[in-house]
Short mmCIF file of C-alpha atoms in Angstrom, two decimals:
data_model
loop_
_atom_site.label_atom_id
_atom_site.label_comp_id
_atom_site.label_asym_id
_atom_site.label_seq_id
_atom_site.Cartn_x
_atom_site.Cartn_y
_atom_site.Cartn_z
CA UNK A 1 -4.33 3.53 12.74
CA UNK A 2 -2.59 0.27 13.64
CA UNK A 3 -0.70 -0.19 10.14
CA UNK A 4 0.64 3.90 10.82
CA UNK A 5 3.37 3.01 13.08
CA UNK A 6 4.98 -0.02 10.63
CA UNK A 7 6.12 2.87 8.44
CA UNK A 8 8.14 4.51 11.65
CA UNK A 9 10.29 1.96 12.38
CA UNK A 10 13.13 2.08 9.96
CA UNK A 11 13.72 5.95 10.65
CA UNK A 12 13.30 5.00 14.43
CA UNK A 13 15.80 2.92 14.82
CA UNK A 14 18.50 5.02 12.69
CA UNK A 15 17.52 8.01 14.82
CA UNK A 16 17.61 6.17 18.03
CA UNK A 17 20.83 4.61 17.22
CA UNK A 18 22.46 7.83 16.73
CA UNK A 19 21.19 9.32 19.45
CA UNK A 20 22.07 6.17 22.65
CA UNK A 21 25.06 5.00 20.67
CA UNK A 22 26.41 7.60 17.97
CA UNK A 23 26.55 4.70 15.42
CA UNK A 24 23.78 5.04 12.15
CA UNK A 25 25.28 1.35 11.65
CA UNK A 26 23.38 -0.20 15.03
CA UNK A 27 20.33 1.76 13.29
CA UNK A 28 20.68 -0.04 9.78
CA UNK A 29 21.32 -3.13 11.58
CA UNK A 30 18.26 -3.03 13.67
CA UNK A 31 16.40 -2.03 10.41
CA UNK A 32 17.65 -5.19 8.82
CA UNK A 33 16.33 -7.78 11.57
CA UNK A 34 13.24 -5.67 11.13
CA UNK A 35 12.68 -5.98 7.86
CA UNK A 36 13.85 -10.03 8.31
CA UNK A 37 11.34 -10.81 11.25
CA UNK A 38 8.44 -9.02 8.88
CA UNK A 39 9.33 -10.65 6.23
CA UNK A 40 8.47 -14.19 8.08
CA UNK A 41 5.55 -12.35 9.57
CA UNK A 42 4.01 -11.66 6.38
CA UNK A 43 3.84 -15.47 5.15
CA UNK A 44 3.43 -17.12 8.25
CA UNK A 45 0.44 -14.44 9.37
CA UNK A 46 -1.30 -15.70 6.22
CA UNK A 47 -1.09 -19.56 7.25
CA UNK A 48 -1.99 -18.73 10.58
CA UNK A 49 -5.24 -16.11 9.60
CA UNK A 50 -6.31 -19.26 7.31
CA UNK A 51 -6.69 -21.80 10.22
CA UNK A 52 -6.89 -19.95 13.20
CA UNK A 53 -8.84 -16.88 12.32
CA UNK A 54 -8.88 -13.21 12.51
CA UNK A 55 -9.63 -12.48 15.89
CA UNK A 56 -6.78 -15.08 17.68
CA UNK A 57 -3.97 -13.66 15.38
CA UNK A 58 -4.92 -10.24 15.83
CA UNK A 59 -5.37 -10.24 20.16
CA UNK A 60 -1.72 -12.22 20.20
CA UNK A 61 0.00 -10.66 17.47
CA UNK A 62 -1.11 -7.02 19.42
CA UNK A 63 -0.51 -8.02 22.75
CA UNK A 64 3.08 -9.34 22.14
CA UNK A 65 4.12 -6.15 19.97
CA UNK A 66 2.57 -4.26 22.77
CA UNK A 67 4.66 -6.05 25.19
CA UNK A 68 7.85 -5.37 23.02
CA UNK A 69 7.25 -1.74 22.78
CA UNK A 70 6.46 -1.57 26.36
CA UNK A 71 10.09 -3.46 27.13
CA UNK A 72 11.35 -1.05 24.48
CA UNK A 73 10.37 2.07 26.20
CA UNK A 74 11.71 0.96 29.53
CA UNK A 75 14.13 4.13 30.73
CA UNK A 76 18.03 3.05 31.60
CA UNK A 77 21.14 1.53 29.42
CA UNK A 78 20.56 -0.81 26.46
CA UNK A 79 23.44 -2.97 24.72
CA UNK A 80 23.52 -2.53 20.71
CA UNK A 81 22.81 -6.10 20.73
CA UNK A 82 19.53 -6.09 22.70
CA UNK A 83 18.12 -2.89 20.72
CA UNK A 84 18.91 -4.99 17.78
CA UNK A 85 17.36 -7.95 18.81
CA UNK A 86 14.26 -5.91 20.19
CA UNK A 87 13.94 -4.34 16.88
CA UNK A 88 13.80 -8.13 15.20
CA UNK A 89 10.93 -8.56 18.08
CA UNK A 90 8.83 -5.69 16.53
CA UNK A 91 9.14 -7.12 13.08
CA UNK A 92 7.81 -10.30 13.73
CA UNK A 93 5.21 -9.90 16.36
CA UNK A 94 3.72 -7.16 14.71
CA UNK A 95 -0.18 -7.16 14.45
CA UNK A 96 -0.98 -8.33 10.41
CA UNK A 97 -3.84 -6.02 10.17
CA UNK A 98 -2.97 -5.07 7.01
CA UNK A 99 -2.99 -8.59 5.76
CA UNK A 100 -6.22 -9.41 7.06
CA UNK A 101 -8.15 -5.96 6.23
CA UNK A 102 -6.74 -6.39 2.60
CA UNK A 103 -8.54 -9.69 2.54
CA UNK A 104 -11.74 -8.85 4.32
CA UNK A 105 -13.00 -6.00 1.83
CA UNK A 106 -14.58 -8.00 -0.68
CA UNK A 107 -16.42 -9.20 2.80
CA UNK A 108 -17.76 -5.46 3.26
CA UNK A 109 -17.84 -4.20 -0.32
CA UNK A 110 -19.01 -5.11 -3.84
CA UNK A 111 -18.10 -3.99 -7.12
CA UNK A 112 -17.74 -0.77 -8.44
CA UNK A 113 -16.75 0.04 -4.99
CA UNK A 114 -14.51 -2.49 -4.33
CA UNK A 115 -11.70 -1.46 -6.72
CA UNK A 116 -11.74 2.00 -4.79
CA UNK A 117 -11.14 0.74 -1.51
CA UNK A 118 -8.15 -0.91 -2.50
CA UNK A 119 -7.17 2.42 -4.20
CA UNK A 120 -7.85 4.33 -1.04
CA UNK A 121 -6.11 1.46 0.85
CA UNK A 122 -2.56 2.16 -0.90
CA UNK A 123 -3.15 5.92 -0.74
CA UNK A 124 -3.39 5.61 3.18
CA UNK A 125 -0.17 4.07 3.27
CA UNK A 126 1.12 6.32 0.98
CA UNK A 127 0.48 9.26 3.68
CA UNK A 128 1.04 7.83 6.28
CA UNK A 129 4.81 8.19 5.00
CA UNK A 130 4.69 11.65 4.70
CA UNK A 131 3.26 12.23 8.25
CA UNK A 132 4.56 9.37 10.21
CA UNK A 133 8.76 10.00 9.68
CA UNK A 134 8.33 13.41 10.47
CA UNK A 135 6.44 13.40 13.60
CA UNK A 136 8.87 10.53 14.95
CA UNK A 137 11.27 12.86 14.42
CA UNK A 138 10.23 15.26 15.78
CA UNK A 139 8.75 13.72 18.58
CA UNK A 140 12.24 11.95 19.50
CA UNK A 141 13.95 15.28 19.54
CA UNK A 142 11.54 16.91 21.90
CA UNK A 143 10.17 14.43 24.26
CA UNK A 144 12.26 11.47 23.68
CA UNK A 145 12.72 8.04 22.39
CA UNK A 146 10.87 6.73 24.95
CA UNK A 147 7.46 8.76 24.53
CA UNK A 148 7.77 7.38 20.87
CA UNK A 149 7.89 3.86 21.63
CA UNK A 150 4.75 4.34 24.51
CA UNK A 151 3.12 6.56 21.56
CA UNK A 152 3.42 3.43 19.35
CA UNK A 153 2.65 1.40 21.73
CA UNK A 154 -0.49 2.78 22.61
CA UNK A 155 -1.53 3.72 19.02
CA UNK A 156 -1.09 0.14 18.14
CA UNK A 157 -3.25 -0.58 20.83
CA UNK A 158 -6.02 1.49 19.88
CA UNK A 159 -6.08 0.46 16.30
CA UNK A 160 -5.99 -3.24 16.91
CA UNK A 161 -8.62 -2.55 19.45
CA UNK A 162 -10.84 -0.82 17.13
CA UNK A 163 -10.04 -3.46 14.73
CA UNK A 164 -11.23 -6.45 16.55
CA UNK A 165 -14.76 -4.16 17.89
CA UNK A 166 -15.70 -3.84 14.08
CA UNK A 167 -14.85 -7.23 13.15
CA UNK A 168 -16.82 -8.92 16.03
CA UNK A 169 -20.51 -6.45 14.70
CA UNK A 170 -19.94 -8.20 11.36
CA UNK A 171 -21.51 -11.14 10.26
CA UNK A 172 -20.59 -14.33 11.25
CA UNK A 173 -20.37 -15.74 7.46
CA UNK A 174 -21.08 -13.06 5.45
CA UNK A 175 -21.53 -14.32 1.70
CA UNK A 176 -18.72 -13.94 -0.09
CA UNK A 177 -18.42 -14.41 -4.25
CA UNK A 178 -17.22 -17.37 -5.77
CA UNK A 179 -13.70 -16.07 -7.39
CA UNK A 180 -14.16 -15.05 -11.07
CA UNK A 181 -12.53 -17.93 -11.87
CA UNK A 182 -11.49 -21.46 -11.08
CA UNK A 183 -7.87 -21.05 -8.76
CA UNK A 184 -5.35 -23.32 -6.61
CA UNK A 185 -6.02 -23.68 -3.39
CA UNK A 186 -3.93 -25.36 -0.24
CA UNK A 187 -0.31 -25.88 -1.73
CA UNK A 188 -1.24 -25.64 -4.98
CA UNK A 189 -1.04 -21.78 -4.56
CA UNK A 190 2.81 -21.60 -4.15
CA UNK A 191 2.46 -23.60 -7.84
CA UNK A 192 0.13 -21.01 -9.42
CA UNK A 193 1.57 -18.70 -12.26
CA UNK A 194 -0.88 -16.47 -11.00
CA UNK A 195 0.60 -15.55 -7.97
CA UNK A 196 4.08 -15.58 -9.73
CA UNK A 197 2.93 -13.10 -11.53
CA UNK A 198 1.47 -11.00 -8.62
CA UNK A 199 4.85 -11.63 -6.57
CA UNK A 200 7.41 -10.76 -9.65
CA UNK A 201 5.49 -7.60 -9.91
CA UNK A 202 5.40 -6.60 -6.87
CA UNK A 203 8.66 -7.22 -6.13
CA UNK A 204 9.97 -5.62 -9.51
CA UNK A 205 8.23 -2.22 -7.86
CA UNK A 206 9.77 -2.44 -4.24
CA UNK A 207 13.30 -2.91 -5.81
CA UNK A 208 12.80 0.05 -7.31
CA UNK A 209 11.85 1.52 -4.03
CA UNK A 210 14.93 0.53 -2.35
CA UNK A 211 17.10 1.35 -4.94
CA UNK A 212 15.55 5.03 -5.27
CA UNK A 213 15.97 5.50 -1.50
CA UNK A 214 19.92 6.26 -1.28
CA UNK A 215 20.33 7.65 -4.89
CA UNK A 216 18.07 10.65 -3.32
CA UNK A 217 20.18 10.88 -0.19
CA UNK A 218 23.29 10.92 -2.40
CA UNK A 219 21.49 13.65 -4.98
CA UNK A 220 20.12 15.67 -2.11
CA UNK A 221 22.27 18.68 -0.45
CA UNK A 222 20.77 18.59 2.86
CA UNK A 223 18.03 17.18 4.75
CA UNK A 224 15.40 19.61 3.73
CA UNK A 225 16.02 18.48 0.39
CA UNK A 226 15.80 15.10 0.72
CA UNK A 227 12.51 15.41 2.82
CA UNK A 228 11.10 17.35 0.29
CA UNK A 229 12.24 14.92 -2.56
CA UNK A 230 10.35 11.69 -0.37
CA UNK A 231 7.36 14.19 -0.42
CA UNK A 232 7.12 14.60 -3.97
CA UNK A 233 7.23 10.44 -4.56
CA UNK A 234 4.94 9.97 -1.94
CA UNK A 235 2.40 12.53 -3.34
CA UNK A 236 2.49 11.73 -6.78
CA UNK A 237 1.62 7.80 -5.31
CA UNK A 238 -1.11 8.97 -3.13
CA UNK A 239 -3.13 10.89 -5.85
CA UNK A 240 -1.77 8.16 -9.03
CA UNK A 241 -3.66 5.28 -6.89
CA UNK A 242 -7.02 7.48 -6.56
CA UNK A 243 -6.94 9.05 -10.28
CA UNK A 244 -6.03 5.98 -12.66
CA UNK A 245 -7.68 3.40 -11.24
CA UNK A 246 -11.47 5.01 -11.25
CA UNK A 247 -14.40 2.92 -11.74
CA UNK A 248 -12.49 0.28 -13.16
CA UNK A 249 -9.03 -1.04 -14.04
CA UNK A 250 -7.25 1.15 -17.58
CA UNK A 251 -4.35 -1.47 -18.32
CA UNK A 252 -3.58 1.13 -20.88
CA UNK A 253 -3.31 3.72 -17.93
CA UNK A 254 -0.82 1.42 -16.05
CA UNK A 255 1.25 0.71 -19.33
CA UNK A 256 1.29 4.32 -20.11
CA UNK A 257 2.08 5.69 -16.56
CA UNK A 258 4.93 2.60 -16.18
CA UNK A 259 6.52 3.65 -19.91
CA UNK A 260 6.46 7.23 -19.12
CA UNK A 261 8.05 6.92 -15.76
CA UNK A 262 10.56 4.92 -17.61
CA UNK A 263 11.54 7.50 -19.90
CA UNK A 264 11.59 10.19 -17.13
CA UNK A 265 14.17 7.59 -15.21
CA UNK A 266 16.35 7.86 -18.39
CA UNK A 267 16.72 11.50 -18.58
CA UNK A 268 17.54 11.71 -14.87
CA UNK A 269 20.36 8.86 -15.76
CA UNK A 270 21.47 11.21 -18.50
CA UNK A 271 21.75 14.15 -17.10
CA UNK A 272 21.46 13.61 -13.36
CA UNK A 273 20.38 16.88 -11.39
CA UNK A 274 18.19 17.01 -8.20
CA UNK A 275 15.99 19.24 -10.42
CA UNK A 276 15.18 16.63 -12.85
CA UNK A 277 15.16 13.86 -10.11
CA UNK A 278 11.93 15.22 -8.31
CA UNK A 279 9.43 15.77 -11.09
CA UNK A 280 10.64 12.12 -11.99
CA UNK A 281 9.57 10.68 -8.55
CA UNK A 282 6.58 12.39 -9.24
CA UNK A 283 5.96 10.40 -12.20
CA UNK A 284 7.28 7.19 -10.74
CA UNK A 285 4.88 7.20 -7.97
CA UNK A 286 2.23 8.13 -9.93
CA UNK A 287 2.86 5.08 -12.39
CA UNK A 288 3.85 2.28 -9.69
CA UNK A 289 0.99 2.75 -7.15
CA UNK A 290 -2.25 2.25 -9.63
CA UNK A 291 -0.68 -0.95 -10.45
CA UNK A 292 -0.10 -2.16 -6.56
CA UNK A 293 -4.28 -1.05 -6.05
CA UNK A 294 -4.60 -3.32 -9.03
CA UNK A 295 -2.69 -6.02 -8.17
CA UNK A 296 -4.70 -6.16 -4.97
CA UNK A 297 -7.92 -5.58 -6.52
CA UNK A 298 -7.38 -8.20 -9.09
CA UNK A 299 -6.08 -10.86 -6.32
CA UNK A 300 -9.53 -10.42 -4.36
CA UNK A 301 -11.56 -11.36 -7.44
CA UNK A 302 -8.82 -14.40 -8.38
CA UNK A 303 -8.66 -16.13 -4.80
CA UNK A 304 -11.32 -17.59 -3.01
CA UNK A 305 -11.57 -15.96 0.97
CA UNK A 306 -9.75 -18.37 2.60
CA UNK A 307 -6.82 -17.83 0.18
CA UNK A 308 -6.59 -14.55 0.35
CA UNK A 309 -5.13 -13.98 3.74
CA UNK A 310 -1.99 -16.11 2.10
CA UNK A 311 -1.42 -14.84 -0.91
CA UNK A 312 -1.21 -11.06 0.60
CA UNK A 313 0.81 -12.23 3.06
CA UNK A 314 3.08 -13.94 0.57
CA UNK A 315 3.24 -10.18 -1.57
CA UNK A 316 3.80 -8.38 1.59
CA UNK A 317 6.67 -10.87 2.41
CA UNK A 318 8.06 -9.94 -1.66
CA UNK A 319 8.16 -6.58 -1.01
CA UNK A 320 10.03 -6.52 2.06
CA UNK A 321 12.54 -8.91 0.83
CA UNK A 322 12.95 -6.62 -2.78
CA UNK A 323 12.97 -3.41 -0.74
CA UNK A 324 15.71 -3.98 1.44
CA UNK A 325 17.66 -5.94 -1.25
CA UNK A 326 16.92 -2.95 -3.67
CA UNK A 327 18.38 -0.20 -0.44
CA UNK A 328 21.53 -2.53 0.37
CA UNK A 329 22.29 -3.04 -3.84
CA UNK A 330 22.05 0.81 -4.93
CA UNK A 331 23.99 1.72 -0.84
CA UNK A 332 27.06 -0.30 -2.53
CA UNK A 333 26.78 0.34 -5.60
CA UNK A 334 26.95 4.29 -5.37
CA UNK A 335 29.83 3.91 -2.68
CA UNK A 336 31.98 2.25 -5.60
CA UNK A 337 31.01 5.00 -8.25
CA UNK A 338 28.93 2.11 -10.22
CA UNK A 339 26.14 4.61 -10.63
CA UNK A 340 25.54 3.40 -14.26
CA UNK A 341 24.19 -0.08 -12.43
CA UNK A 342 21.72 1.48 -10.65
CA UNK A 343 20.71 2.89 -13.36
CA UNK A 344 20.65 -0.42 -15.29
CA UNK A 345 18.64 -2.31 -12.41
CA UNK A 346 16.05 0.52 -12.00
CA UNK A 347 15.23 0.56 -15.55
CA UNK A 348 15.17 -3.27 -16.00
CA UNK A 349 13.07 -4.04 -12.85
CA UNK A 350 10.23 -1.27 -14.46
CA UNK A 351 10.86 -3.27 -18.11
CA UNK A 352 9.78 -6.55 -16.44
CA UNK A 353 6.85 -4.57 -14.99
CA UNK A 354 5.92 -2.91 -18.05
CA UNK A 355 6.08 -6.60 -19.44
CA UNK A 356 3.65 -8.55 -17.35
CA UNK A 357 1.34 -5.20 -17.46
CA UNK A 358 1.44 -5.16 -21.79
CA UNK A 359 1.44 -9.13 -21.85
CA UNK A 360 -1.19 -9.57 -18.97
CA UNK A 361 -0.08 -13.21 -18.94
CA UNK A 362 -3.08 -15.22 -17.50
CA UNK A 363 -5.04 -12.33 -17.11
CA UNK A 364 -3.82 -10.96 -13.76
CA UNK A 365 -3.83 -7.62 -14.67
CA UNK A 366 -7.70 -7.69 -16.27
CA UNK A 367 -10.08 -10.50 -18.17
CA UNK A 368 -8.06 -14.33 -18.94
CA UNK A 369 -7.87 -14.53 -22.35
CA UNK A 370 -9.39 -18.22 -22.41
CA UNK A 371 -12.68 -18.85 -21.42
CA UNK A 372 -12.07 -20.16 -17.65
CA UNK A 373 -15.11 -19.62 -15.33
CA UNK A 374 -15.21 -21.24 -12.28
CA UNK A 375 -17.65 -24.89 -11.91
CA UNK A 376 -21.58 -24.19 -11.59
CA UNK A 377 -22.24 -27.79 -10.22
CA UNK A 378 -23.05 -26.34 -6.46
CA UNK A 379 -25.14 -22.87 -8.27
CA UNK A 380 -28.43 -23.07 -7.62
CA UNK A 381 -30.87 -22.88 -10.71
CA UNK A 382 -32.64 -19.53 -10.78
CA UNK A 383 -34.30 -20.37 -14.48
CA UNK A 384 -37.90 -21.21 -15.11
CA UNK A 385 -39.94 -22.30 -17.54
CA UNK A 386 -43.00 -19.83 -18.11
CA UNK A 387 -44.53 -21.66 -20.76
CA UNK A 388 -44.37 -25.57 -21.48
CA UNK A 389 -45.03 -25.04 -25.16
CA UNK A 390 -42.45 -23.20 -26.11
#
């Protein structure tokens, strides 16, 4: 419930901007100091959930976002610059719940289940933007801007609330795994090729995000269209991330659905029509999302616990950055006719992610292919000898 409202903001701020001020500009601005204050959210949340704990980041983190939306929703005149700024506020105060529930399921649940979870996790989110835009918009247009923000506000609220009562019923130290096998830990991490790996790929999927984004505004006649198109991606990522990924990881599956959605992206470059374009959104978000459950599945069973926090943090940070670089590239390169580039930089960025899926260098995407299991010196001996003689 807490994680619903980060998917709002972006088409809050654009609508909000053209309503008070008649400029979609203010709107992309404030959506870029956003994205910028999350982005430093994301890594420092997982620093600060390492050494200060769940509970501390979550009550401040909530409590100032709160106080931001609160400030936000106050009624009267607002400069462009201090909607702007507010919206940089939101970004980097925001509650990492999402950080620190991503790295507290292998905490609750054990394998076969575990894998699910994160499928169901990135299925959530996956809704959430097909409900969440629509109801803001809808919501701004009949009550206001300013029962939106005390909506958020309270929903936030409520979530981060029900967050922290679940967290304190659970086990102090609940046993936890050692990681499958032996990883970096401290600032060794930002040296891994593991996490490299993790943060190419999921950056190589957000770019294609962002560039995706205007090329279906441009393709679409009307709103109704576009909507419609965003439903169909989000759909087909929603049911990818519960179907491929059952009972156990199929890198065959994830090369497969990444190849296919290749080939779909190549026909649409061909012969671009907003008839082709939909059915290959389908496919893309079918293909991409399996491989985020993965990646997050695979990074739970890599990291030790106290890691964990970090090295989502550091992926959530990747994304943001590769989203809105991907939305700003493809905006400019569309308004100078240089459609063939988007085309190029769509298709590449899913080559390098078909690559690290095929290659499964170190073995982030399933088993190492060298015999690396993690020191037994601290295991405690469950062998005995029945019979002396033997």
């Amino acid at each position: 419930m807490a994680r619903i409202p980060i998917t709002v903001f972006s088409v809050l701020f654009v609508t909000q901007a053209e309503l008070q001020y008649g400029r979609i500009a203010i709107g992309g601005t404030a959506t870029l100091l956003y994205a910028a204050g999350a982005t430093v959210n994301g890594v420092a949340s997982g620093w600060l959930l390492q050494r200060l704990g769940d509970r501390v980041v979550a009550t401040c983190s909530s409590a100032a976002v709160i106080t931001v939306l609160l400030v936000s929703a106050l009624p009267g005149e607002r400069s462009p610059a201090h909607f702007v700024a507010l919206a940089g506020l939101i970004g980097l105060c925001y509650p990492p719940l999402h950080i620190s529930s991503r790295a507290r399921y292998p905490r609750l649940v054990r394998d076969p289940f575990l894998l699910k979870v994160y499928s169901w996790d990135v299925s959530l989110i996956q809704l959430s933007w097909l409900v969440a835009p629509v109801l803001v918009v809808l919501l701004a247009g009949s009550v206001g801007i300013t029962a939106v923000y005390l909506t958020l506000a309270a929903q936030t609220a409520v979530g981060a609330a029900w967050y922290l009562l679940t967290l304190a019923r659970l086990p102090a130290r609940d046993p936890v795994p050692q990681p499958l096998v032996a990883t970096a830990r401290g600032r060794g991490l930002l040296r891994s090729p593991d996490l490299h790996v993790y943060l190419i790929s999921a950056a190589a999927m957000m770019l294609v995000s962002g560039m995706v984004m205007p090329v279906i505004v441009e393709m679409s006649g009307s709103s109704m269209q576009e909507s419609g198109a965003i439903l169909v991606w989000s759909a087909g990522s929603a049911v990818g991330s519960l179907l491929v990924n059952r009972g156990a990881v199929r890198r065959r599956r994830l090369v497969a659905g990444v190849a296919v959605a290749i080939v779909a992206g190549g026909l649409v470059a061909a012969a671009p029509s907003l008839m082709g374009l939909v059915p290959a959104l389908l496919l893309l978000g079918f293909a991409t999302s399996p491989v985020t459950g993965a990646m997050f599945y695979f990074v739970s069973l890599r990291y030790e616990h106290r890691s964990q926090a970090y090295v989502f943090g550091m992926i959530t940070s990747a994304q943001l950055v590769a989203q809105g670089v991907g939305s700003s590239l493809s905006g400019r390169l569309l308004d100078r006719g240089a459609d063939v580039w988007v085309t190029v930089i769509v298709l590449g960025s899913l080559g390098v992610l078909l690559a690290l899926l095929a290659l499964n260098i170190r073995g982030t995407f399933g088993p190492r292919r060298t015999s690396q299991v993690a020191p037994l010196a601290n295991a405690p001996c469950a062998s005995v000898v029945k019979d002396a003689s033997v």
